[in-house]
Amino acid sequence: MTVDEGRRITITAIAREAGVSVPTVSRVLNGRSDVAPQTRERVEELLRRHGYRRRAARPRVSASLIDLVFNDLDSPWAVEIIRGVEDVAHAAGVGTVVSAIHRRTASTRQWLQNLRTRATDGVVLVASDLAPPVHAELRRLNVPMVLVDPAGVPTLDIPTIGATNWTGGLRATEHLLSLGHERIGFIAGNPQMLCSRARLDGYRAALEAAGLPMHEELIQPGDFYHESGLEGGKALLSLDHPPTAIFASSDQMAFGVFEAVRQRGLRVPDDVSVVGFDDLPEARWSSPPLTTIRQPLAEMGLLAARTVLRLAQGEAVETPRVELATDLVVRDSTKAR
């Protein structure tokens, strides 16, 4: 299969035709020595045949801006991402334009219209599924882009930054199992998000590895916000056989579970152990301090900003998909059954 000559060639297409990985093509482009001579020759021949051109470096004077786009900004989670992007932007001498499109087509259209009227070094989109029209318009404008925690499965030619959500879900559940809990409730995040599904899969994998049955009534829907944690916690604690521990897919939902436990006249962790996910700054100051899975949010923003600036300078990205490690942080909201 050959590449369609009518389209702007990408390194993903070159890699597919050459039968090698995208990082291998990147290494050839960057003049790296760790590529077999025959492979290098095949990739270079395809690059010449299809007229591949590196993205031209964008003059810093014309932009000096990174666009950082969220669906919503009403979460401490977003603040941590912004902090990481800002650290890189400040060090590079560029500004940051923060936008929220609220999952509305009109807002997205307005943001794109604003982008057409000014220069930008690149766009970092957070928790977005990058609709095809948006992708196509950014390509047409020759704007580099990076996705942080993509909602859907992105194309391979768009770098993505995420965290090891499956491992985090597994470790949170294993921690509760190690404390003797067997009926463990789970409150899911937004079902459209890949990270939500990965955390749920990690929870299920831990129960399966422990030889415990899955009880669907122990899985409650949520959306990462306090209110859904409160409602999910109430539903779980109202069961005839309520769980002795609850794993919430975000710290904010875990704080909602705290309130649900309080409203039932119970206590965390004496009656119900609770684990969150994110390790937001307030997790250590909650009462009791929250056991949680640390997701390196600021580092994710930092790496996304560095990547988009590299793309703006015409550099190839060797690893299109990066997942940063998650860690269990044990505090006082969990105890042995």
mmCIF file of C-alpha atoms in Angstrom:
data_model
loop_
_atom_site.group_PDB
_atom_site.id
_atom_site.type_symbol
_atom_site.label_atom_id
_atom_site.label_comp_id
_atom_site.label_asym_id
_atom_site.label_seq_id
_atom_site.Cartn_x
_atom_site.Cartn_y
_atom_site.Cartn_z
ATOM 1 C CA MET A 1 0.000 0.000 0.000
ATOM 2 C CA THR A 2 1.341 3.432 -0.894
ATOM 3 C CA VAL A 3 0.595 6.818 0.518
ATOM 4 C CA ASP A 4 -2.004 9.035 -1.161
ATOM 5 C CA GLU A 5 0.042 11.685 -2.936
ATOM 6 C CA GLY A 6 -2.818 14.208 -2.720
ATOM 7 C CA ARG A 7 -2.459 14.646 0.998
ATOM 8 C CA ARG A 8 0.238 16.259 3.102
ATOM 9 C CA ILE A 9 2.487 13.385 4.074
ATOM 10 C CA THR A 10 2.965 12.523 7.754
ATOM 11 C CA ILE A 11 5.629 10.470 9.490
ATOM 12 C CA THR A 12 2.862 8.041 10.509
ATOM 13 C CA ALA A 13 2.107 7.357 6.846
ATOM 14 C CA ILE A 14 5.820 6.984 6.054
ATOM 15 C CA ALA A 15 6.212 4.535 8.950
ATOM 16 C CA ARG A 16 3.225 2.495 7.785
ATOM 17 C CA GLU A 17 4.541 2.184 4.222
ATOM 18 C CA ALA A 18 8.078 1.414 5.388
ATOM 19 C CA GLY A 19 6.841 -1.220 7.816
ATOM 20 C CA VAL A 20 8.573 0.432 10.790
ATOM 21 C CA SER A 21 7.489 2.334 13.893
ATOM 22 C CA VAL A 22 6.919 6.094 14.071
ATOM 23 C CA PRO A 23 9.881 6.482 16.512
ATOM 24 C CA THR A 24 12.136 4.805 13.914
ATOM 25 C CA VAL A 25 11.160 7.381 11.269
ATOM 26 C CA SER A 26 11.759 10.137 13.846
ATOM 27 C CA ARG A 27 15.236 8.776 14.554
ATOM 28 C CA VAL A 28 16.044 8.845 10.837
ATOM 29 C CA LEU A 29 14.798 12.431 10.556
ATOM 30 C CA ASN A 30 16.890 13.464 13.552
ATOM 31 C CA GLY A 31 20.035 11.806 12.184
ATOM 32 C CA ARG A 32 20.272 9.282 14.989
ATOM 33 C CA SER A 33 22.790 6.459 14.588
ATOM 34 C CA ASP A 34 20.702 3.719 16.232
ATOM 35 C CA VAL A 35 18.898 2.691 13.018
ATOM 36 C CA ALA A 36 19.914 -0.275 10.839
ATOM 37 C CA PRO A 37 21.473 0.885 7.523
ATOM 38 C CA GLN A 38 18.901 -0.949 5.367
ATOM 39 C CA THR A 39 16.029 0.502 7.398
ATOM 40 C CA ARG A 40 17.499 4.001 7.193
ATOM 41 C CA GLU A 41 17.899 3.691 3.415
ATOM 42 C CA ARG A 42 14.295 2.503 2.973
ATOM 43 C CA VAL A 43 12.871 5.317 5.129
ATOM 44 C CA GLU A 44 15.007 8.017 3.474
ATOM 45 C CA GLU A 45 13.948 6.800 0.022
ATOM 46 C CA LEU A 46 10.266 7.078 1.000
ATOM 47 C CA LEU A 47 10.819 10.528 2.498
ATOM 48 C CA ARG A 48 12.372 11.679 -0.775
ATOM 49 C CA ARG A 49 9.752 10.006 -2.961
ATOM 50 C CA HIS A 50 6.831 11.599 -1.128
ATOM 51 C CA GLY A 51 8.511 14.971 -0.709
ATOM 52 C CA TYR A 52 8.281 14.941 3.084
ATOM 53 C CA ARG A 53 9.098 18.326 4.570
ATOM 54 C CA ARG A 54 9.673 19.062 8.213
ATOM 55 C CA ARG A 55 7.360 21.627 9.682
ATOM 56 C CA ALA A 56 9.015 24.973 9.225
ATOM 57 C CA ALA A 57 10.136 26.599 12.430
ATOM 58 C CA ARG A 58 7.737 29.348 13.426
ATOM 59 C CA PRO A 59 9.424 32.691 14.075
ATOM 60 C CA ARG A 60 9.213 33.382 17.797
ATOM 61 C CA VAL A 61 8.479 37.062 17.196
ATOM 62 C CA SER A 62 5.277 36.226 15.291
ATOM 63 C CA ALA A 63 3.667 34.262 18.112
ATOM 64 C CA SER A 64 5.348 33.597 21.462
ATOM 65 C CA LEU A 65 2.098 32.017 22.630
ATOM 66 C CA ILE A 66 0.839 28.576 23.596
ATOM 67 C CA ASP A 67 -2.901 27.954 23.448
ATOM 68 C CA LEU A 68 -4.171 25.766 26.293
ATOM 69 C CA VAL A 69 -7.742 24.563 25.732
ATOM 70 C CA PHE A 70 -10.014 22.853 28.271
ATOM 71 C CA ASN A 71 -13.598 21.724 28.107
ATOM 72 C CA ASP A 72 -14.150 23.234 31.565
ATOM 73 C CA LEU A 73 -12.073 25.192 34.073
ATOM 74 C CA ASP A 74 -14.136 24.591 37.229
ATOM 75 C CA SER A 75 -11.783 22.037 38.761
ATOM 76 C CA PRO A 76 -8.515 22.067 40.755
ATOM 77 C CA TRP A 77 -7.424 19.396 38.260
ATOM 78 C CA ALA A 78 -7.288 22.065 35.539
ATOM 79 C CA VAL A 79 -5.261 24.385 37.759
ATOM 80 C CA GLU A 80 -2.541 21.750 38.121
ATOM 81 C CA ILE A 81 -2.306 21.298 34.329
ATOM 82 C CA ILE A 82 -2.092 25.072 33.881
ATOM 83 C CA ARG A 83 0.685 25.265 36.453
ATOM 84 C CA GLY A 84 2.823 22.789 34.507
ATOM 85 C CA VAL A 85 2.259 24.535 31.165
ATOM 86 C CA GLU A 86 2.971 27.936 32.700
ATOM 87 C CA ASP A 87 6.300 26.760 34.143
ATOM 88 C CA VAL A 88 7.526 25.769 30.679
ATOM 89 C CA ALA A 89 6.054 28.817 28.963
ATOM 90 C CA HIS A 90 7.694 31.200 31.446
ATOM 91 C CA ALA A 91 11.083 29.514 31.046
ATOM 92 C CA ALA A 92 10.764 29.714 27.237
ATOM 93 C CA GLY A 93 9.662 33.344 27.284
ATOM 94 C CA VAL A 94 6.254 32.655 25.761
ATOM 95 C CA GLY A 95 2.766 33.476 26.980
ATOM 96 C CA THR A 96 -0.185 31.172 27.594
ATOM 97 C CA VAL A 97 -3.734 31.725 26.358
ATOM 98 C CA VAL A 98 -6.199 29.620 28.377
ATOM 99 C CA SER A 99 -9.631 28.881 26.874
ATOM 100 C CA ALA A 100 -12.662 26.828 27.911
ATOM 101 C CA ILE A 101 -15.002 25.565 25.198
ATOM 102 C CA HIS A 102 -17.538 23.850 27.514
ATOM 103 C CA ARG A 103 -18.129 20.982 25.047
ATOM 104 C CA ARG A 104 -20.222 23.317 22.890
ATOM 105 C CA THR A 105 -19.894 23.550 19.126
ATOM 106 C CA ALA A 106 -20.444 27.319 19.156
ATOM 107 C CA SER A 107 -17.651 27.852 21.694
ATOM 108 C CA THR A 108 -15.281 25.673 19.687
ATOM 109 C CA ARG A 109 -16.143 27.562 16.517
ATOM 110 C CA GLN A 110 -15.502 30.890 18.259
ATOM 111 C CA TRP A 111 -12.149 29.678 19.576
ATOM 112 C CA LEU A 112 -11.079 28.581 16.096
ATOM 113 C CA GLN A 113 -12.177 31.936 14.688
ATOM 114 C CA ASN A 114 -10.018 33.725 17.282
ATOM 115 C CA LEU A 115 -7.105 31.459 16.408
ATOM 116 C CA ARG A 116 -7.352 32.407 12.726
ATOM 117 C CA THR A 117 -6.822 36.083 13.590
ATOM 118 C CA ARG A 118 -3.553 35.657 15.476
ATOM 119 C CA ALA A 119 -0.402 33.554 15.587
ATOM 120 C CA THR A 120 0.252 30.722 18.017
ATOM 121 C CA ASP A 121 3.207 28.403 18.534
ATOM 122 C CA GLY A 122 0.900 25.468 19.181
ATOM 123 C CA VAL A 123 -2.179 24.133 20.925
ATOM 124 C CA VAL A 124 -2.461 21.874 23.966
ATOM 125 C CA LEU A 125 -5.958 20.356 24.177
ATOM 126 C CA VAL A 126 -6.977 18.798 27.489
ATOM 127 C CA ALA A 127 -9.552 15.997 27.862
ATOM 128 C CA SER A 128 -10.697 16.499 24.292
ATOM 129 C CA ASP A 129 -11.769 14.022 21.628
ATOM 130 C CA LEU A 130 -10.474 16.415 18.914
ATOM 131 C CA ALA A 131 -13.407 16.373 16.517
ATOM 132 C CA PRO A 132 -12.371 15.863 12.859
ATOM 133 C CA PRO A 133 -13.336 19.429 11.803
ATOM 134 C CA VAL A 134 -11.130 20.893 14.570
ATOM 135 C CA HIS A 135 -8.265 18.575 13.638
ATOM 136 C CA ALA A 136 -8.602 19.502 9.971
ATOM 137 C CA GLU A 137 -8.677 23.245 10.679
ATOM 138 C CA LEU A 138 -5.591 23.122 12.916
ATOM 139 C CA ARG A 139 -3.814 21.170 10.183
ATOM 140 C CA ARG A 140 -4.871 23.747 7.613
ATOM 141 C CA LEU A 141 -3.501 26.522 9.846
ATOM 142 C CA ASN A 142 -0.274 24.482 10.263
ATOM 143 C CA VAL A 143 -0.640 24.650 14.056
ATOM 144 C CA PRO A 144 1.159 21.940 16.077
ATOM 145 C CA MET A 145 -1.063 20.200 18.631
ATOM 146 C CA VAL A 146 -0.703 17.930 21.654
ATOM 147 C CA LEU A 147 -3.493 16.138 23.527
ATOM 148 C CA VAL A 148 -3.516 15.669 27.303
ATOM 149 C CA ASP A 149 -5.776 12.853 28.554
ATOM 150 C CA PRO A 150 -7.600 12.416 25.235
ATOM 151 C CA ALA A 151 -11.249 11.468 25.470
ATOM 152 C CA GLY A 152 -11.201 9.105 22.491
ATOM 153 C CA VAL A 153 -8.500 7.213 20.636
ATOM 154 C CA PRO A 154 -6.357 9.847 18.852
ATOM 155 C CA THR A 155 -4.635 9.376 15.517
ATOM 156 C CA LEU A 156 -1.020 8.324 15.818
ATOM 157 C CA ASP A 157 0.332 11.530 14.295
ATOM 158 C CA ILE A 158 -0.914 13.611 17.264
ATOM 159 C CA PRO A 159 1.306 13.366 20.373
ATOM 160 C CA THR A 160 -0.627 12.538 23.541
ATOM 161 C CA ILE A 161 0.303 12.839 27.206
ATOM 162 C CA GLY A 162 -1.481 10.754 29.824
ATOM 163 C CA ALA A 163 -0.966 8.738 32.985
ATOM 164 C CA THR A 164 -0.987 5.030 33.834
ATOM 165 C CA ASN A 165 -4.679 5.000 34.721
ATOM 166 C CA TRP A 166 -5.128 1.226 34.540
ATOM 167 C CA THR A 167 -2.220 0.682 36.908
ATOM 168 C CA GLY A 168 -3.586 3.363 39.225
ATOM 169 C CA GLY A 169 -7.002 1.679 39.343
ATOM 170 C CA LEU A 170 -5.332 -1.657 40.003
ATOM 171 C CA ARG A 171 -3.145 -0.331 42.836
ATOM 172 C CA ALA A 172 -5.988 1.520 44.548
ATOM 173 C CA THR A 173 -8.092 -1.641 44.612
ATOM 174 C CA GLU A 174 -5.162 -3.838 45.652
ATOM 175 C CA HIS A 175 -4.514 -1.489 48.572
ATOM 176 C CA LEU A 176 -8.075 -1.939 49.830
ATOM 177 C CA LEU A 177 -7.877 -5.701 49.302
ATOM 178 C CA SER A 178 -4.659 -5.806 51.347
ATOM 179 C CA LEU A 179 -6.556 -4.209 54.215
ATOM 180 C CA GLY A 180 -9.087 -7.057 54.202
ATOM 181 C CA HIS A 181 -11.880 -5.358 52.262
ATOM 182 C CA GLU A 182 -13.779 -7.602 49.849
ATOM 183 C CA ARG A 183 -16.923 -5.592 49.073
ATOM 184 C CA ILE A 184 -15.347 -2.582 47.414
ATOM 185 C CA GLY A 185 -17.534 0.018 45.761
ATOM 186 C CA PHE A 186 -16.404 1.927 42.693
ATOM 187 C CA ILE A 187 -17.590 5.323 41.415
ATOM 188 C CA ALA A 188 -16.664 5.788 37.765
ATOM 189 C CA GLY A 189 -15.682 8.950 35.942
ATOM 190 C CA ASN A 190 -17.000 10.330 32.668
ATOM 191 C CA PRO A 191 -17.633 7.190 30.550
ATOM 192 C CA GLN A 192 -16.533 8.993 27.377
ATOM 193 C CA MET A 193 -13.007 9.417 28.726
ATOM 194 C CA LEU A 194 -10.327 6.794 28.096
ATOM 195 C CA CYS A 195 -8.879 7.411 31.564
ATOM 196 C CA SER A 196 -12.259 6.582 33.172
ATOM 197 C CA ARG A 197 -12.517 3.268 31.385
ATOM 198 C CA ALA A 198 -8.906 2.397 32.224
ATOM 199 C CA ARG A 199 -9.440 3.014 35.963
ATOM 200 C CA LEU A 200 -12.549 0.841 35.951
ATOM 201 C CA ASP A 201 -10.660 -1.903 34.113
ATOM 202 C CA GLY A 202 -7.884 -1.721 36.721
ATOM 203 C CA TYR A 203 -10.442 -2.087 39.521
ATOM 204 C CA ARG A 204 -11.982 -5.110 37.826
ATOM 205 C CA ALA A 205 -8.577 -6.691 37.160
ATOM 206 C CA ALA A 206 -7.620 -6.450 40.852
ATOM 207 C CA LEU A 207 -10.850 -8.134 41.970
ATOM 208 C CA GLU A 208 -10.425 -10.863 39.374
ATOM 209 C CA ALA A 209 -6.812 -11.481 40.436
ATOM 210 C CA ALA A 210 -8.006 -11.800 44.047
ATOM 211 C CA GLY A 211 -10.614 -14.370 43.000
ATOM 212 C CA LEU A 212 -13.524 -12.155 44.028
ATOM 213 C CA PRO A 213 -16.795 -11.978 42.082
ATOM 214 C CA MET A 214 -17.881 -8.815 40.285
ATOM 215 C CA HIS A 215 -21.070 -7.226 41.648
ATOM 216 C CA GLU A 216 -22.454 -4.662 39.228
ATOM 217 C CA GLU A 217 -24.422 -2.943 42.009
ATOM 218 C CA LEU A 218 -21.072 -1.928 43.500
ATOM 219 C CA ILE A 219 -20.248 0.149 40.396
ATOM 220 C CA GLN A 220 -21.884 3.584 40.299
ATOM 221 C CA PRO A 221 -21.738 6.197 37.510
ATOM 222 C CA GLY A 222 -20.009 9.528 38.036
ATOM 223 C CA ASP A 223 -18.485 12.477 36.220
ATOM 224 C CA PHE A 224 -15.396 13.346 38.341
ATOM 225 C CA TYR A 225 -17.226 16.091 40.304
ATOM 226 C CA HIS A 226 -18.281 16.299 43.979
ATOM 227 C CA GLU A 227 -22.006 15.886 43.359
ATOM 228 C CA SER A 228 -21.653 12.579 41.540
ATOM 229 C CA GLY A 229 -19.401 11.306 44.317
ATOM 230 C CA LEU A 230 -22.067 12.245 46.875
ATOM 231 C CA GLU A 231 -24.841 10.563 44.884
ATOM 232 C CA GLY A 232 -22.742 7.489 44.129
ATOM 233 C CA GLY A 233 -21.737 7.206 47.771
ATOM 234 C CA LYS A 234 -25.361 7.437 48.902
ATOM 235 C CA ALA A 235 -26.380 4.734 46.440
ATOM 236 C CA LEU A 236 -23.617 2.386 47.582
ATOM 237 C CA LEU A 237 -24.268 2.924 51.288
ATOM 238 C CA SER A 238 -28.001 2.307 50.759
ATOM 239 C CA LEU A 239 -27.452 -1.238 49.486
ATOM 240 C CA ASP A 240 -28.656 -4.149 51.626
ATOM 241 C CA HIS A 241 -25.026 -5.209 51.819
ATOM 242 C CA PRO A 242 -23.071 -1.942 51.496
ATOM 243 C CA PRO A 243 -19.359 -1.927 50.709
ATOM 244 C CA THR A 244 -16.805 -1.528 53.477
ATOM 245 C CA ALA A 245 -14.580 0.492 51.125
ATOM 246 C CA ILE A 246 -15.151 2.806 48.167
ATOM 247 C CA PHE A 247 -12.734 3.705 45.379
ATOM 248 C CA ALA A 248 -13.721 6.962 43.658
ATOM 249 C CA SER A 249 -12.222 7.778 40.252
ATOM 250 C CA SER A 250 -11.265 11.308 41.319
ATOM 251 C CA ASP A 251 -10.409 13.137 44.520
ATOM 252 C CA GLN A 252 -13.384 15.442 44.068
ATOM 253 C CA MET A 253 -15.739 12.464 43.957
ATOM 254 C CA ALA A 254 -13.973 11.000 46.998
ATOM 255 C CA PHE A 255 -14.760 14.201 48.911
ATOM 256 C CA GLY A 256 -18.386 13.710 47.867
ATOM 257 C CA VAL A 257 -18.196 10.182 49.309
ATOM 258 C CA PHE A 258 -16.913 11.671 52.588
ATOM 259 C CA GLU A 259 -20.142 13.693 52.786
ATOM 260 C CA ALA A 260 -22.292 10.668 51.925
ATOM 261 C CA VAL A 261 -20.647 8.718 54.749
ATOM 262 C CA ARG A 262 -21.210 11.610 57.164
ATOM 263 C CA GLN A 263 -24.878 11.895 56.205
ATOM 264 C CA ARG A 264 -25.352 8.192 57.018
ATOM 265 C CA GLY A 265 -23.987 8.801 60.514
ATOM 266 C CA LEU A 266 -20.834 6.830 59.700
ATOM 267 C CA ARG A 267 -17.152 7.702 59.810
ATOM 268 C CA VAL A 268 -14.183 7.490 57.446
ATOM 269 C CA PRO A 269 -12.208 5.242 57.820
ATOM 270 C CA ASP A 270 -13.704 3.537 60.903
ATOM 271 C CA ASP A 271 -16.822 2.423 59.030
ATOM 272 C CA VAL A 272 -15.902 2.976 55.388
ATOM 273 C CA SER A 273 -12.448 3.285 53.816
ATOM 274 C CA VAL A 274 -12.179 5.709 50.881
ATOM 275 C CA VAL A 275 -9.586 6.046 48.105
ATOM 276 C CA GLY A 276 -9.487 8.818 45.498
ATOM 277 C CA PHE A 277 -7.532 9.477 42.317
ATOM 278 C CA ASP A 278 -5.463 12.596 41.384
ATOM 279 C CA ASP A 279 -3.760 13.692 44.638
ATOM 280 C CA LEU A 280 -5.007 17.262 44.367
ATOM 281 C CA PRO A 281 -3.396 19.689 46.854
ATOM 282 C CA GLU A 282 -6.456 19.613 49.130
ATOM 283 C CA ALA A 283 -6.231 15.810 49.501
ATOM 284 C CA ARG A 284 -3.662 16.164 52.255
ATOM 285 C CA TRP A 285 -5.775 18.748 54.109
ATOM 286 C CA SER A 286 -9.132 16.940 54.022
ATOM 287 C CA SER A 287 -10.511 15.387 57.203
ATOM 288 C CA PRO A 288 -9.283 12.725 57.300
ATOM 289 C CA PRO A 289 -6.409 13.205 54.832
ATOM 290 C CA LEU A 290 -7.274 11.270 51.681
ATOM 291 C CA THR A 291 -5.542 8.107 50.525
ATOM 292 C CA THR A 292 -5.333 8.490 46.779
ATOM 293 C CA ILE A 293 -3.564 7.674 43.536
ATOM 294 C CA ARG A 294 -1.195 10.463 42.581
ATOM 295 C CA GLN A 295 -1.585 11.489 38.965
ATOM 296 C CA PRO A 296 1.296 13.803 37.926
ATOM 297 C CA LEU A 297 -0.972 16.527 36.557
ATOM 298 C CA ALA A 298 1.547 19.385 36.627
ATOM 299 C CA GLU A 299 4.161 17.151 35.008
ATOM 300 C CA MET A 300 1.664 16.204 32.288
ATOM 301 C CA GLY A 301 1.115 19.895 31.533
ATOM 302 C CA LEU A 302 4.854 20.514 31.600
ATOM 303 C CA LEU A 303 5.610 17.708 29.139
ATOM 304 C CA ALA A 304 2.752 18.759 26.833
ATOM 305 C CA ALA A 305 4.088 22.321 26.665
ATOM 306 C CA ARG A 306 7.642 21.138 25.982
ATOM 307 C CA THR A 307 6.372 18.834 23.238
ATOM 308 C CA VAL A 308 4.306 21.477 21.458
ATOM 309 C CA LEU A 309 7.243 23.914 21.529
ATOM 310 C CA ARG A 310 9.486 21.235 20.012
ATOM 311 C CA LEU A 311 6.948 20.700 17.250
ATOM 312 C CA ALA A 312 6.775 24.457 16.651
ATOM 313 C CA GLN A 313 10.541 24.464 16.114
ATOM 314 C CA GLY A 314 10.259 21.734 13.476
ATOM 315 C CA GLU A 315 11.508 18.852 15.610
ATOM 316 C CA ALA A 316 10.036 15.373 15.274
ATOM 317 C CA VAL A 317 8.584 13.675 18.357
ATOM 318 C CA GLU A 318 9.935 10.163 18.755
ATOM 319 C CA THR A 319 7.235 8.820 21.085
ATOM 320 C CA PRO A 320 3.713 9.885 20.078
ATOM 321 C CA ARG A 321 2.089 8.399 23.191
ATOM 322 C CA VAL A 322 3.557 9.069 26.654
ATOM 323 C CA GLU A 323 2.096 7.772 29.919
ATOM 324 C CA LEU A 324 3.519 9.112 33.174
ATOM 325 C CA ALA A 325 3.567 6.872 36.237
ATOM 326 C CA THR A 326 0.875 6.986 38.913
ATOM 327 C CA ASP A 327 1.634 6.260 42.586
ATOM 328 C CA LEU A 328 -0.368 5.187 45.622
ATOM 329 C CA VAL A 329 -0.278 7.786 48.422
ATOM 330 C CA VAL A 330 -1.500 6.266 51.694
ATOM 331 C CA ARG A 331 -2.984 8.686 54.224
ATOM 332 C CA ASP A 332 -5.688 8.336 56.870
ATOM 333 C CA SER A 333 -8.884 7.595 54.915
ATOM 334 C CA THR A 334 -8.204 3.852 54.730
ATOM 335 C CA LYS A 335 -7.681 1.265 57.448
ATOM 336 C CA ALA A 336 -7.872 -2.493 57.986
ATOM 337 C CA ARG A 337 -11.385 -3.856 58.004
#
